[in-house]
Tab-separated table of N, CA and C in Angstrom:
chain	number	residue	atom	x	y	z
A	311	UNK	N	48.088	80.982	-50.951
A	311	UNK	CA	46.210	81.249	-50.877
A	311	UNK	C	46.714	79.989	-52.462
A	312	UNK	N	47.014	80.285	-53.437
A	312	UNK	CA	46.745	79.114	-53.882
A	312	UNK	C	45.873	79.447	-55.860
A	313	UNK	N	45.198	78.430	-56.000
A	313	UNK	CA	44.226	78.572	-57.405
A	313	UNK	C	43.292	79.673	-57.283
A	314	UNK	N	42.821	80.168	-56.359
A	314	UNK	CA	42.104	80.543	-56.011
A	314	UNK	C	42.080	81.880	-55.212
A	315	UNK	N	41.262	82.797	-55.509
A	315	UNK	CA	41.709	83.776	-54.635
A	315	UNK	C	40.249	83.996	-53.278
A	316	UNK	N	40.075	84.607	-51.653
A	316	UNK	CA	39.704	85.188	-51.183
A	316	UNK	C	38.566	85.942	-50.989
A	317	UNK	N	37.855	85.400	-51.099
A	317	UNK	CA	36.902	86.381	-51.847
A	317	UNK	C	34.684	86.274	-51.433
A	318	UNK	N	33.933	86.894	-50.413
A	318	UNK	CA	32.881	87.086	-49.706
A	318	UNK	C	32.267	86.886	-50.827
A	319	UNK	N	32.728	87.306	-52.226
A	319	UNK	CA	31.712	88.354	-53.376
A	319	UNK	C	31.772	86.470	-54.829
A	320	UNK	N	31.304	85.500	-54.447
A	320	UNK	CA	31.653	84.348	-55.473
A	320	UNK	C	30.294	83.627	-55.197
A	321	UNK	N	29.963	83.816	-56.501
A	321	UNK	CA	28.587	83.116	-57.218
A	321	UNK	C	28.473	81.982	-57.542
A	322	UNK	N	29.467	81.692	-59.286
A	322	UNK	CA	29.881	80.341	-59.501
A	322	UNK	C	31.570	80.266	-59.324
A	323	UNK	N	31.872	79.097	-59.328
A	323	UNK	CA	33.573	78.823	-59.254
A	323	UNK	C	32.921	77.750	-59.893
A	324	UNK	N	34.640	77.934	-61.239
A	324	UNK	CA	35.119	76.812	-61.655
A	324	UNK	C	36.223	76.110	-62.275
A	325	UNK	N	36.411	75.290	-61.901
A	325	UNK	CA	37.985	74.928	-62.191
A	325	UNK	C	38.073	73.786	-63.016
A	326	UNK	N	36.575	73.507	-63.704
A	326	UNK	CA	36.918	72.307	-64.164
A	326	UNK	C	37.477	71.832	-65.355
A	327	UNK	N	38.433	70.122	-65.596
A	327	UNK	CA	39.341	69.806	-66.668
A	327	UNK	C	40.661	71.083	-66.543
A	328	UNK	N	40.967	71.712	-65.358
A	328	UNK	CA	42.048	72.387	-65.910
A	328	UNK	C	43.199	71.247	-65.260
A	329	UNK	N	43.565	70.142	-64.910
A	329	UNK	CA	44.256	68.813	-64.169
A	329	UNK	C	44.800	69.409	-63.418
A	330	UNK	N	43.736	70.054	-62.319
A	330	UNK	CA	44.868	70.760	-61.395
A	330	UNK	C	45.168	69.222	-60.528
A	331	UNK	N	46.180	69.134	-59.814
A	331	UNK	CA	46.456	68.350	-59.043
A	331	UNK	C	46.447	68.167	-56.930
A	332	UNK	N	46.301	67.515	-55.953
A	332	UNK	CA	46.808	67.207	-55.599
A	332	UNK	C	45.456	67.228	-54.051
A	333	UNK	N	45.541	68.484	-53.319
A	333	UNK	CA	44.103	67.685	-51.934
A	333	UNK	C	43.598	69.388	-52.736
A	334	UNK	N	42.106	69.427	-52.370
A	334	UNK	CA	41.209	70.203	-52.455
A	334	UNK	C	41.278	70.869	-51.392
A	335	UNK	N	42.108	72.546	-50.644
A	335	UNK	CA	42.135	73.123	-49.842
A	335	UNK	C	41.469	73.029	-49.091
A	336	UNK	N	41.349	73.168	-47.656
A	336	UNK	CA	40.147	73.547	-46.855
A	336	UNK	C	39.899	74.465	-46.525
A	337	UNK	N	41.111	75.607	-46.801
A	337	UNK	CA	40.691	77.501	-46.584
A	337	UNK	C	39.672	77.157	-48.004
A	338	UNK	N	38.366	76.534	-48.714
A	338	UNK	CA	38.129	76.579	-49.619
A	338	UNK	C	36.836	76.993	-49.331
A	339	UNK	N	36.252	76.725	-48.278
A	339	UNK	CA	35.394	76.276	-47.037
A	339	UNK	C	34.951	78.410	-46.820
A	340	UNK	N	35.637	78.895	-47.000
A	340	UNK	CA	35.877	80.346	-45.614
A	340	UNK	C	35.196	81.621	-47.482
A	341	UNK	N	35.191	80.633	-48.637
A	341	UNK	CA	34.538	81.310	-49.317
A	341	UNK	C	32.565	81.111	-49.774
A	342	UNK	N	32.758	82.157	-48.288
A	342	UNK	CA	30.796	81.685	-47.736
A	342	UNK	C	30.236	82.636	-49.438
A	343	UNK	N	30.235	82.922	-49.749
A	343	UNK	CA	29.323	83.299	-50.867
A	343	UNK	C	29.395	82.673	-52.476
A	344	UNK	N	29.914	81.575	-52.247
A	344	UNK	CA	30.210	80.351	-52.983
A	344	UNK	C	28.634	79.814	-53.518
A	345	UNK	N	28.112	79.374	-54.274
A	345	UNK	CA	26.717	79.057	-54.995
A	345	UNK	C	26.788	77.791	-55.643
A	346	UNK	N	27.627	77.850	-57.061
A	346	UNK	CA	28.111	76.300	-57.743
A	346	UNK	C	29.936	76.987	-57.272
A	347	UNK	N	29.897	75.137	-57.375
A	347	UNK	CA	31.327	74.939	-57.324
A	347	UNK	C	31.460	73.512	-58.466
A	348	UNK	N	32.186	73.504	-59.913
A	348	UNK	CA	32.765	72.912	-59.998
A	348	UNK	C	33.578	72.499	-60.403
A	349	UNK	N	34.380	71.509	-59.548
A	349	UNK	CA	35.679	71.215	-59.078
A	349	UNK	C	36.169	70.038	-59.872
A	350	UNK	N	34.979	69.163	-61.182
A	350	UNK	CA	35.404	68.108	-61.952
A	350	UNK	C	36.780	67.851	-62.877
A	351	UNK	N	36.697	67.065	-63.463
A	351	UNK	CA	38.009	66.473	-63.907
A	351	UNK	C	38.726	66.667	-63.915
A	352	UNK	N	39.087	67.148	-63.148
A	352	UNK	CA	41.064	67.055	-62.548
A	352	UNK	C	41.480	65.603	-61.671
A	353	UNK	N	43.085	66.700	-60.904
A	353	UNK	CA	43.054	65.589	-60.483
A	353	UNK	C	43.598	65.465	-59.026
A	354	UNK	N	42.099	65.750	-58.308
A	354	UNK	CA	41.922	66.685	-57.121
A	354	UNK	C	42.132	64.571	-55.892
A	355	UNK	N	43.605	64.714	-55.323
A	355	UNK	CA	42.974	63.636	-54.143
A	355	UNK	C	42.937	63.733	-52.794
A	356	UNK	N	42.624	62.694	-52.196
A	356	UNK	CA	42.539	62.626	-50.798
A	356	UNK	C	40.821	62.672	-50.394
A	357	UNK	N	40.752	63.221	-48.927
A	357	UNK	CA	39.476	63.346	-49.008
A	357	UNK	C	38.484	64.666	-49.011
A	358	UNK	N	37.478	64.273	-49.146
A	358	UNK	CA	36.337	65.256	-50.023
A	358	UNK	C	36.993	66.708	-48.094
A	359	UNK	N	37.040	68.297	-48.282
A	359	UNK	CA	37.212	68.794	-46.747
A	359	UNK	C	35.759	68.779	-46.319
A	360	UNK	N	35.259	68.635	-45.170
A	360	UNK	CA	35.257	68.775	-43.731
A	360	UNK	C	34.456	70.228	-44.386
A	361	UNK	N	35.231	71.612	-44.238
A	361	UNK	CA	34.907	72.524	-44.689
A	361	UNK	C	33.856	72.976	-45.932
A	362	UNK	N	33.957	72.345	-46.622
A	362	UNK	CA	32.830	72.885	-47.578
A	362	UNK	C	31.457	72.867	-46.941
A	363	UNK	N	30.697	72.138	-45.911
A	363	UNK	CA	29.751	72.557	-45.007
A	363	UNK	C	29.442	73.606	-44.509
A	364	UNK	N	30.634	74.521	-45.145
A	364	UNK	CA	30.859	76.371	-44.536
A	364	UNK	C	30.142	76.904	-45.873
A	365	UNK	N	30.148	76.430	-46.161
A	365	UNK	CA	29.597	76.386	-47.330
A	365	UNK	C	28.147	77.160	-47.444
A	366	UNK	N	27.418	77.757	-46.585
A	366	UNK	CA	26.120	77.399	-46.541
A	366	UNK	C	25.152	78.421	-47.272
A	367	UNK	N	25.557	78.458	-48.701
A	367	UNK	CA	24.232	78.519	-49.236
A	367	UNK	C	24.714	77.611	-50.869
A	368	UNK	N	25.794	76.819	-51.140
A	368	UNK	CA	26.155	76.034	-52.293
A	368	UNK	C	25.150	75.250	-52.091
A	369	UNK	N	24.922	75.763	-53.755
A	369	UNK	CA	23.624	75.106	-53.925
A	369	UNK	C	24.267	73.731	-55.086
A	370	UNK	N	25.202	73.487	-55.778
A	370	UNK	CA	25.349	72.771	-56.548
A	370	UNK	C	27.241	72.567	-56.664
A	371	UNK	N	27.738	71.393	-56.021
A	371	UNK	CA	29.132	71.073	-56.079
A	371	UNK	C	28.861	69.602	-56.938
A	372	UNK	N	30.484	70.336	-57.919
A	372	UNK	CA	30.249	69.164	-58.557
A	372	UNK	C	31.777	69.054	-58.493
A	373	UNK	N	32.432	67.613	-57.992
A	373	UNK	CA	33.674	67.377	-57.770
A	373	UNK	C	34.091	65.428	-58.646
A	374	UNK	N	33.064	65.279	-59.374
A	374	UNK	CA	33.216	64.015	-60.058
A	374	UNK	C	34.436	64.128	-60.856
A	375	UNK	N	35.031	63.111	-61.761
A	375	UNK	CA	36.885	62.236	-61.989
A	375	UNK	C	36.896	63.449	-61.678
A	376	UNK	N	38.131	63.268	-60.134
A	376	UNK	CA	38.894	63.132	-60.140
A	376	UNK	C	39.471	62.118	-59.439
A	377	UNK	N	39.943	61.782	-58.773
A	377	UNK	CA	40.344	60.781	-57.683
A	377	UNK	C	40.540	60.800	-56.113
A	378	UNK	N	39.250	61.406	-55.782
A	378	UNK	CA	39.121	61.069	-54.320
A	378	UNK	C	38.532	60.094	-53.748
A	379	UNK	N	39.333	60.334	-52.168
A	379	UNK	CA	38.957	58.650	-51.668
A	379	UNK	C	38.012	59.554	-50.321
A	380	UNK	N	37.955	58.481	-49.406
A	380	UNK	CA	37.736	59.021	-48.055
A	380	UNK	C	36.159	59.233	-48.311
A	381	UNK	N	35.491	58.886	-47.244
A	381	UNK	CA	33.592	59.711	-47.367
A	381	UNK	C	33.329	60.497	-47.683
A	382	UNK	N	32.180	61.188	-48.016
A	382	UNK	CA	31.576	62.207	-48.145
A	382	UNK	C	31.220	63.093	-47.222
A	383	UNK	N	31.772	63.929	-47.022
A	383	UNK	CA	31.542	64.748	-44.733
A	383	UNK	C	30.102	64.683	-44.878
A	384	UNK	N	29.958	64.027	-44.184
A	384	UNK	CA	28.392	63.742	-43.243
A	384	UNK	C	27.390	65.720	-42.977
A	385	UNK	N	28.294	66.379	-42.689
A	385	UNK	CA	27.586	67.717	-42.466
A	385	UNK	C	27.223	68.172	-43.713
A	386	UNK	N	27.445	67.903	-45.098
A	386	UNK	CA	27.021	68.876	-46.160
A	386	UNK	C	26.022	68.682	-46.293
A	387	UNK	N	24.957	67.099	-45.555
A	387	UNK	CA	23.594	66.818	-45.390
A	387	UNK	C	23.043	68.470	-45.032
A	388	UNK	N	23.727	68.795	-44.561
A	388	UNK	CA	23.307	70.062	-43.114
A	388	UNK	C	22.927	71.384	-44.638
A	389	UNK	N	23.392	71.020	-45.624
A	389	UNK	CA	23.375	72.213	-46.432
A	389	UNK	C	22.123	72.569	-46.881
A	390	UNK	N	21.112	73.184	-47.028
A	390	UNK	CA	19.592	73.492	-47.175
A	390	UNK	C	19.475	74.025	-48.311
A	391	UNK	N	20.871	74.320	-49.206
A	391	UNK	CA	20.001	74.432	-50.305
A	391	UNK	C	21.173	73.894	-51.731
A	392	UNK	N	21.479	72.902	-50.525
A	392	UNK	CA	21.792	72.106	-51.619
A	392	UNK	C	20.777	71.128	-52.728
A	393	UNK	N	21.434	71.010	-53.911
A	393	UNK	CA	20.141	70.747	-54.739
A	393	UNK	C	20.473	69.672	-56.275
A	394	UNK	N	22.079	69.857	-56.487
A	394	UNK	CA	22.147	68.931	-58.017
A	394	UNK	C	23.467	68.625	-57.053
A	395	UNK	N	24.353	67.635	-57.367
A	395	UNK	CA	25.722	67.157	-57.168
A	395	UNK	C	25.760	66.080	-57.620
A	396	UNK	N	27.193	66.340	-57.466
A	396	UNK	CA	27.881	64.926	-58.434
A	396	UNK	C	28.552	64.908	-58.314
A	397	UNK	N	29.236	63.194	-57.565
A	397	UNK	CA	30.589	62.834	-56.673
A	397	UNK	C	31.169	61.533	-57.201
A	398	UNK	N	30.278	61.204	-58.839
A	398	UNK	CA	30.427	60.569	-59.699
A	398	UNK	C	32.421	60.235	-60.037
A	399	UNK	N	32.233	59.315	-60.660
A	399	UNK	CA	34.039	58.673	-61.626
A	399	UNK	C	35.459	59.263	-60.229
A	400	UNK	N	35.573	58.990	-58.722
A	400	UNK	CA	36.124	58.917	-57.792
A	400	UNK	C	36.353	57.392	-56.827
A	401	UNK	N	36.709	57.653	-55.959
A	401	UNK	CA	36.906	56.731	-54.831
A	401	UNK	C	36.357	56.777	-53.663
A	402	UNK	N	35.389	57.172	-54.317
A	402	UNK	CA	35.107	57.415	-52.556
A	402	UNK	C	34.723	55.866	-52.374
A	403	UNK	N	34.342	56.434	-50.446
A	403	UNK	CA	33.997	55.004	-50.324
A	403	UNK	C	32.499	55.311	-48.938
A	404	UNK	N	32.122	54.413	-47.686
A	404	UNK	CA	31.469	54.506	-46.694
A	404	UNK	C	30.180	55.013	-47.335
A	405	UNK	N	29.217	54.926	-46.215
A	405	UNK	CA	28.249	55.476	-46.610
A	405	UNK	C	27.936	56.825	-46.997
A	406	UNK	N	27.049	57.518	-47.831
A	406	UNK	CA	26.402	58.513	-48.589
A	406	UNK	C	25.888	58.440	-47.368
A	407	UNK	N	25.611	60.340	-46.853
A	407	UNK	CA	25.164	61.173	-45.664
A	407	UNK	C	23.523	60.478	-46.139
A	408	UNK	N	22.360	59.970	-44.788
A	408	UNK	CA	21.416	59.972	-45.256
A	408	UNK	C	20.143	61.226	-44.730
A	409	UNK	N	21.167	62.065	-45.385
A	409	UNK	CA	20.083	63.761	-45.282
A	409	UNK	C	19.131	63.819	-45.981
A	410	UNK	N	18.027	64.333	-46.467
A	410	UNK	CA	17.477	64.717	-47.274
A	410	UNK	C	17.862	64.905	-49.481
A	411	UNK	N	19.183	65.796	-48.483
A	411	UNK	CA	19.275	66.084	-50.280
A	411	UNK	C	19.917	65.303	-50.689
A	412	UNK	N	20.344	63.891	-49.841
A	412	UNK	CA	21.735	63.157	-50.424
A	412	UNK	C	20.700	62.195	-50.714
A	413	UNK	N	19.134	61.558	-50.755
A	413	UNK	CA	18.693	60.845	-50.597
A	413	UNK	C	17.781	60.701	-51.903
A	414	UNK	N	17.735	62.063	-52.796
A	414	UNK	CA	16.408	62.458	-53.149
A	414	UNK	C	17.312	62.817	-54.472
A	415	UNK	N	18.932	62.885	-54.260
A	415	UNK	CA	19.908	62.818	-55.797
A	415	UNK	C	19.464	61.762	-56.753
A	416	UNK	N	19.877	61.641	-57.921
A	416	UNK	CA	20.181	60.755	-58.704
A	416	UNK	C	21.144	59.811	-59.205
A	417	UNK	N	20.726	58.789	-58.848
A	417	UNK	CA	21.479	57.404	-58.953
A	417	UNK	C	22.730	58.299	-59.334
A	418	UNK	N	23.104	59.064	-60.666
A	418	UNK	CA	24.279	58.581	-61.217
A	418	UNK	C	24.978	59.146	-60.782
A	419	UNK	N	24.580	60.051	-59.887
A	419	UNK	CA	25.272	61.603	-59.016
A	419	UNK	C	26.318	60.485	-58.023
A	420	UNK	N	26.266	58.841	-57.860
A	420	UNK	CA	27.613	58.406	-57.125
A	420	UNK	C	28.139	57.114	-57.862
A	421	UNK	N	27.692	57.086	-59.245
A	421	UNK	CA	28.398	55.960	-59.811
A	421	UNK	C	29.730	55.734	-59.794
A	422	UNK	N	30.368	54.917	-60.176
A	422	UNK	CA	31.412	54.277	-59.916
A	422	UNK	C	32.340	54.718	-59.538
A	423	UNK	N	31.883	55.030	-57.515
A	423	UNK	CA	32.273	55.076	-56.623
A	423	UNK	C	32.423	53.452	-56.175
A	424	UNK	N	33.484	52.834	-56.334
A	424	UNK	CA	33.019	51.499	-55.890
A	424	UNK	C	32.673	50.765	-54.238
A	425	UNK	N	33.166	51.554	-53.886
A	425	UNK	CA	33.030	51.177	-52.221
A	425	UNK	C	31.622	52.134	-51.432
A	426	UNK	N	31.371	52.584	-52.443
A	426	UNK	CA	30.564	54.146	-51.722
A	426	UNK	C	29.590	53.145	-51.775
A	427	UNK	N	28.439	52.848	-50.494
A	427	UNK	CA	27.037	52.659	-50.820
A	427	UNK	C	25.900	53.557	-49.338
A	428	UNK	N	24.979	53.269	-49.945
A	428	UNK	CA	24.107	54.043	-49.001
A	428	UNK	C	22.309	54.204	-50.116
A	429	UNK	N	22.791	53.487	-51.298
A	429	UNK	CA	21.406	53.825	-51.593
A	429	UNK	C	20.970	52.710	-52.752
A	430	UNK	N	20.691	51.726	-52.534
A	430	UNK	CA	21.294	50.536	-52.821
A	430	UNK	C	19.350	49.763	-53.532
A	431	UNK	N	19.367	50.311	-52.132
A	431	UNK	CA	17.786	50.105	-52.026
A	431	UNK	C	16.864	51.077	-53.281
A	432	UNK	N	17.115	52.366	-53.353
A	432	UNK	CA	16.449	53.149	-54.598
A	432	UNK	C	17.726	52.584	-55.624
A	433	UNK	N	18.932	52.771	-55.503
A	433	UNK	CA	19.826	52.449	-57.274
A	433	UNK	C	19.786	50.951	-57.640
A	434	UNK	N	20.157	49.968	-56.838
A	434	UNK	CA	21.289	49.311	-57.000
A	434	UNK	C	22.297	49.355	-57.060
A	435	UNK	N	22.851	48.873	-57.086
A	435	UNK	CA	24.143	48.370	-57.346
A	435	UNK	C	24.445	48.940	-58.730
A	436	UNK	N	24.183	49.929	-58.991
A	436	UNK	CA	24.095	50.522	-60.329
A	436	UNK	C	25.440	51.759	-60.349
A	437	UNK	N	26.458	51.865	-59.248
A	437	UNK	CA	27.383	52.937	-58.932
A	437	UNK	C	28.724	52.353	-58.790
A	438	UNK	N	27.803	51.404	-59.043
A	438	UNK	CA	29.689	50.230	-58.619
A	438	UNK	C	30.158	49.942	-59.884
A	439	UNK	N	31.350	49.858	-60.355
A	439	UNK	CA	31.964	49.512	-62.463
A	439	UNK	C	31.351	47.929	-62.155
A	440	UNK	N	31.389	47.314	-63.558
A	440	UNK	CA	31.059	46.364	-64.098
A	440	UNK	C	32.732	45.576	-64.181
A	441	UNK	N	32.986	44.696	-63.624
A	441	UNK	CA	34.902	44.564	-63.363
A	441	UNK	C	34.759	43.417	-65.489
A	442	UNK	N	36.064	43.998	-64.760
A	442	UNK	CA	37.033	43.898	-65.906
A	442	UNK	C	37.118	41.890	-66.483
A	443	UNK	N	37.370	41.855	-67.357
A	443	UNK	CA	37.250	40.718	-67.779
A	443	UNK	C	38.192	39.327	-67.001
A	444	UNK	N	39.286	40.958	-66.832
A	444	UNK	CA	40.581	39.979	-65.770
A	444	UNK	C	39.770	39.474	-64.384
A	445	UNK	N	38.976	40.718	-63.680
A	445	UNK	CA	38.650	40.335	-62.749
A	445	UNK	C	37.438	39.731	-62.634
A	446	UNK	N	36.450	39.329	-63.625
A	446	UNK	CA	35.654	38.245	-63.896
A	446	UNK	C	36.037	36.878	-63.938
A	447	UNK	N	36.853	37.131	-64.182
A	447	UNK	CA	38.090	35.454	-64.361
A	447	UNK	C	38.262	35.193	-63.324
A	448	UNK	N	38.429	36.388	-62.940
A	448	UNK	CA	39.522	35.392	-61.022
A	448	UNK	C	38.085	35.635	-60.064
A	449	UNK	N	36.811	36.239	-60.740
A	449	UNK	CA	36.143	35.984	-59.341
A	449	UNK	C	35.764	34.551	-59.905
A	450	UNK	N	35.288	34.264	-60.770
A	450	UNK	CA	34.842	33.490	-61.237
A	450	UNK	C	35.786	31.498	-60.666
A	451	UNK	N	37.282	31.608	-60.159
A	451	UNK	CA	37.733	30.899	-59.686
A	451	UNK	C	37.860	30.302	-58.490
A	452	UNK	N	36.965	30.886	-57.948
A	452	UNK	CA	37.196	29.852	-56.142
A	452	UNK	C	35.323	29.222	-56.441
A	453	UNK	N	34.580	29.791	-57.459
A	453	UNK	CA	33.227	28.525	-58.070
A	453	UNK	C	33.740	27.437	-58.164
A	454	UNK	N	35.049	27.674	-59.532
A	454	UNK	CA	35.781	25.718	-59.684
A	454	UNK	C	36.119	25.621	-59.070
A	455	UNK	N	36.298	25.597	-57.957
A	455	UNK	CA	37.107	25.321	-56.755
A	455	UNK	C	36.297	24.880	-56.027
A	456	UNK	N	35.063	25.467	-55.604
A	456	UNK	CA	33.656	24.872	-54.636
A	456	UNK	C	33.678	23.609	-55.632
A	457	UNK	N	33.679	23.760	-57.035
A	457	UNK	CA	32.411	22.909	-57.372
A	457	UNK	C	33.721	21.201	-57.347
A	458	UNK	N	34.605	21.926	-57.981
A	458	UNK	CA	35.495	20.605	-57.587
A	458	UNK	C	36.162	19.966	-56.238
A	459	UNK	N	35.052	20.426	-54.898
A	459	UNK	CA	36.052	20.042	-53.827
A	459	UNK	C	34.124	19.461	-53.706
A	460	UNK	N	32.809	19.775	-54.622
A	460	UNK	CA	32.231	19.053	-54.717
A	460	UNK	C	31.807	17.769	-54.959
A	461	UNK	N	32.725	17.343	-56.594
A	461	UNK	CA	32.866	16.351	-57.272
A	461	UNK	C	33.346	15.640	-56.288
A	462	UNK	N	34.881	15.995	-55.873
A	462	UNK	CA	35.971	14.960	-55.225
A	462	UNK	C	34.819	14.528	-53.538
A	463	UNK	N	33.577	14.908	-52.991
A	463	UNK	CA	32.916	14.733	-51.797
A	463	UNK	C	32.541	14.124	-52.592
A	464	UNK	N	31.383	14.184	-53.765
A	464	UNK	CA	30.647	13.259	-54.234
A	464	UNK	C	31.159	12.191	-54.721
A	465	UNK	N	32.398	11.994	-55.180
A	465	UNK	CA	32.635	10.892	-55.450
A	465	UNK	C	33.609	9.563	-54.676
A	466	UNK	N	33.688	10.494	-53.552
A	466	UNK	CA	34.772	10.798	-52.336
A	466	UNK	C	33.622	9.511	-51.551
A	467	UNK	N	32.309	9.517	-51.974
A	467	UNK	CA	31.198	8.625	-51.237
A	467	UNK	C	31.415	6.900	-51.421
A	468	UNK	N	30.902	7.247	-52.650
A	468	UNK	CA	30.802	5.676	-53.435
A	468	UNK	C	31.632	4.973	-53.414
A	469	UNK	N	33.232	5.800	-53.549
A	469	UNK	CA	34.583	5.039	-53.448
A	469	UNK	C	34.577	3.494	-52.505
A	470	UNK	N	34.085	5.062	-51.048
A	470	UNK	CA	34.668	3.933	-49.886
A	470	UNK	C	34.427	3.107	-49.771
A	471	UNK	N	32.745	3.751	-49.915
A	471	UNK	CA	31.670	2.490	-50.240
A	471	UNK	C	31.831	1.167	-50.815
A	472	UNK	N	32.173	1.200	-52.658
A	472	UNK	CA	32.495	-0.069	-53.118
A	472	UNK	C	33.921	-0.929	-52.439
A	473	UNK	N	34.963	0.039	-51.728
A	473	UNK	CA	36.114	0.114	-52.143
A	473	UNK	C	35.641	-1.508	-50.536
A	474	UNK	N	34.809	-0.938	-49.682
A	474	UNK	CA	33.840	-1.347	-48.543
A	474	UNK	C	33.543	-2.842	-48.342
A	475	UNK	N	32.405	-2.871	-49.485
A	475	UNK	CA	32.011	-4.023	-50.184
A	475	UNK	C	32.896	-5.391	-51.078
A	476	UNK	N	34.013	-4.405	-51.738
A	476	UNK	CA	34.468	-5.615	-52.463
A	476	UNK	C	35.548	-5.715	-51.592
A	477	UNK	N	36.057	-5.562	-50.679
A	477	UNK	CA	36.385	-5.970	-49.279
A	477	UNK	C	35.943	-6.763	-48.575
A	478	UNK	N	35.509	-6.369	-48.166
A	478	UNK	CA	34.364	-7.528	-47.512
A	478	UNK	C	34.147	-9.000	-48.200
A	479	UNK	N	33.437	-8.460	-49.551
A	479	UNK	CA	33.212	-10.188	-50.276
A	479	UNK	C	35.415	-10.454	-50.346
A	480	UNK	N	35.733	-10.384	-50.349
A	480	UNK	CA	37.101	-10.180	-51.262
A	480	UNK	C	37.683	-11.149	-49.967
A	481	UNK	N	37.529	-10.779	-48.149
A	481	UNK	CA	38.084	-10.520	-47.523
A	481	UNK	C	38.041	-12.218	-46.684
A	482	UNK	N	36.957	-13.168	-46.387
A	482	UNK	CA	37.401	-14.032	-46.267
A	482	UNK	C	38.462	-14.825	-47.263
A	483	UNK	N	38.061	-15.258	-48.126
A	483	UNK	CA	39.165	-15.401	-49.379
A	483	UNK	C	40.248	-15.118	-49.193
A	484	UNK	N	40.405	-13.993	-48.794
A	484	UNK	CA	42.244	-13.351	-48.533
A	484	UNK	C	42.694	-14.230	-47.454
A	485	UNK	N	41.961	-14.183	-46.660
A	485	UNK	CA	42.164	-15.268	-44.998
A	485	UNK	C	42.609	-16.964	-45.510
A	486	UNK	N	42.068	-17.534	-45.992
A	486	UNK	CA	42.688	-18.627	-46.382
A	486	UNK	C	43.216	-19.195	-47.373
A	487	UNK	N	44.469	-18.049	-48.273
A	487	UNK	CA	44.963	-17.727	-49.172
A	487	UNK	C	46.033	-17.822	-47.980
A	488	UNK	N	46.376	-17.373	-46.164
A	488	UNK	CA	47.136	-16.670	-46.148
A	488	UNK	C	47.360	-17.885	-44.627
A	489	UNK	N	46.756	-19.173	-44.514
A	489	UNK	CA	46.142	-19.975	-43.845
A	489	UNK	C	46.359	-20.871	-44.558
């Protein structure tokens, strides 16, 4: 069974901050009476189970502050009772489902998932964390290389031109020296 028991009588279910690690079991989708699901601040990994879409009266899932990866299941968008959700502080990726329930959420519900996208038109890129100083330095190096190549290109043109002009001016005299 795991860390929960099977029942159709659940209303809220909270295991937040209990340092539970591993996958969220697919069998969680059998808890049909679940309205509130708070699994935040644990160590859950891998994908969000597709079976969450079986929780037809689910109103408020909070899966924030875990190490969940993969994408948010598209089928969650078909749950008509979803009102508040929180998927922030994970490693989720790919687009956010386009359903109305997801599109009307606060931007903070998806923050700090560097590869998650789909609300940029409304939220900007606020869900993408600011780069660390080391990442900023790494990002600036290619710009420095581009500037170096531009400088070399600018210097190369006049250098070749001056070399040709000077060579042309002195070339008749050089020929006289060798004759």
